[in-house]
């Protein structure tokens, strides 16, 4: 009984971590650009495919037989490539909608997500088939008398580390200050000698790279990856960011934990919970937004005519 | 130089309005027909190039468009009569090509959906990503009533519309408090909840959907039967073609009436500035919820006709992607411009079907085209027009 609860708890934390990593990207980009990068989930989902590809091309390994070093190298490559794709997505498409209505950018990024998805499906070798993805680590870790599977622990611990690092980066580093300056007032930031274009590129790289980690963890935890996983991951990440309060990092984490919590509870307590988990997750989204329209930690907006 | 341009313009202005109307309508119908019947790839590409050329001409010489609009304004009666006549005789010119007829029906239904969404997106600037869901609610309501209770098509039509409208109002309630991206997410979430319910509940048939929806009949004529008229014989699809065309007519009429009424003005005021509209005494909440209701009402009609036409529905017909497609039609065609929206719907329904050469890459191609459209022509093919005041 106790181990079952522990298992659910761990599952909740892992899902929460994965959603957090995706949601932070939405928040970061919304805070800076006021744009919803709807293809964020699909762009992130490139990472597992790049990782699989580089494992095969560089190390001649297929799937689960890989050792720890090649896997680590593949993960780094995947994160870097995805970050660069993020910059590319901004340069090619998103940057053109900086001054148009938000709806335009939203629809354009939805279409961009389809493009990314279809490119993987059509041009990745056998892209339309599900592919097995290796566990990043195997075995168990002993922890104060508890014996826990290593992969979930790794996912949760790395997420905490990434979140702390991101926080420090945003609050204390020069680049973080520049990002916040551009988000506050782009024109004034430019007068202070900051190049907004560079800041945008860096932020897109950062958001996509962190999202890539989320997607890699997701693929590794599920043991399988498919070209269209990005839609759902992106939608949930976006929901998490919104119910937490767009633009707030703490909100993104809170939202991710809330959605993962609902999913875990439904899955654990309902007969066919697995098929209804999305219903409850998105019902929660609607409910939360009705109660607190600007999200849990979002600031209420005062408007001027 | 300037004098020649002037006389040129004068001579064109002297062109009788009736002639312009006839030429435009018949030309447009012929172009559509050629596109529908074109099967060889070079032919499809040539026709696309021709359309592009025509559009570029309109773009470079705005006067042509003004002239056409003016002509349609002057000879309104003629334009309407001719349009109805063309719609009525159209299936005869397509011969027995059932595929072309099928494409036409789907395009008509999507035009209705796009016009329905246009009340929200175009008129009031409310992002609604759940049109696919209300469309599905309409289709499922009528199909369930017909299969389990034996209701006739004509009885399920209003029932489906009422049920979907209630759902539309329900969906509209959160719009009292949320806006923009937040409201967009509420509608996305609503669409996914509905899709997942259809997929999981047992009485909706689950992922297998509902089969065996009976064909409607009118005055003893079953819609399964081909139409025979004056020795001509139209395939059975023609029944649904006329039905969908009638629905589109109704949608155009309501779009026009609503646009010219206080409701349309209120929606436009909300689009311009919600807070200012509120200060003017416009009941913003009511008009926003009304927009959701009107959208759902029309979408349910389209859903009902679709269900009875295909006689089989499954949750896959009503996904988030369907809502996005409808939204794209409105944006690519031109928000708050009836003709533009219909054009967008036809284009985006037929393009993927006609690009069979790209078979596997159709979706990719269409998405790229959509992005290019949004970048190159952000106001849509036909941007919204200035409102004309003073009745005429």
Tab-separated table of N, CA and C in Angstrom, chain A residues 8-9 62 64 66 71 83 123 136 142 217 223 234 248 271 277 285:
chain	number	residue	atom	x	y	z
A	8	UNK	N	2.747	6.449	-6.950
A	8	UNK	CA	1.926	7.522	-7.505
A	8	UNK	C	2.582	8.875	-7.289
A	9	UNK	N	3.158	9.026	-6.099
A	9	UNK	CA	3.813	10.285	-5.761
A	9	UNK	C	4.956	10.568	-6.732
A	62	UNK	N	21.558	1.074	-31.683
A	62	UNK	CA	20.118	1.212	-31.837
A	62	UNK	C	19.450	1.005	-30.494
A	64	UNK	N	18.101	0.557	-26.912
A	64	UNK	CA	18.371	0.367	-25.496
A	64	UNK	C	19.754	-0.187	-25.175
A	66	UNK	N	22.529	1.125	-25.737
A	66	UNK	CA	23.547	2.161	-25.631
A	66	UNK	C	24.085	2.277	-24.206
A	71	UNK	N	24.887	7.937	-24.755
A	71	UNK	CA	23.567	8.532	-24.502
A	71	UNK	C	23.707	9.986	-24.084
A	83	UNK	N	17.644	23.702	-29.658
A	83	UNK	CA	17.786	25.125	-29.360
A	83	UNK	C	17.973	25.933	-30.630
A	123	UNK	N	10.124	12.830	-43.456
A	123	UNK	CA	11.526	12.782	-43.869
A	123	UNK	C	12.457	12.056	-42.903
A	136	UNK	N	17.543	6.772	-19.901
A	136	UNK	CA	18.812	7.486	-19.751
A	136	UNK	C	19.668	6.802	-18.693
A	142	UNK	N	19.424	3.888	-3.761
A	142	UNK	CA	19.022	3.751	-2.352
A	142	UNK	C	18.991	5.158	-1.778
A	217	UNK	N	13.140	13.649	-21.541
A	217	UNK	CA	12.716	12.934	-20.325
A	217	UNK	C	11.412	12.190	-20.571
A	223	UNK	N	9.476	5.416	-22.699
A	223	UNK	CA	10.180	4.353	-23.403
A	223	UNK	C	9.890	4.337	-24.894
A	234	UNK	N	2.777	19.890	-25.894
A	234	UNK	CA	2.705	21.336	-26.030
A	234	UNK	C	1.437	21.896	-25.415
A	248	UNK	N	5.063	33.946	-15.630
A	248	UNK	CA	5.640	33.753	-14.304
A	248	UNK	C	6.233	32.351	-14.198
A	271	UNK	N	-11.761	3.762	-12.828
A	271	UNK	CA	-11.656	2.462	-13.487
A	271	UNK	C	-10.905	2.584	-14.821
A	277	UNK	N	-8.073	10.916	-18.392
A	277	UNK	CA	-7.205	11.862	-17.691
A	277	UNK	C	-7.165	13.226	-18.375
A	285	UNK	N	-8.400	23.068	-16.316
A	285	UNK	CA	-7.933	24.301	-16.955
A	285	UNK	C	-9.084	25.302	-17.088
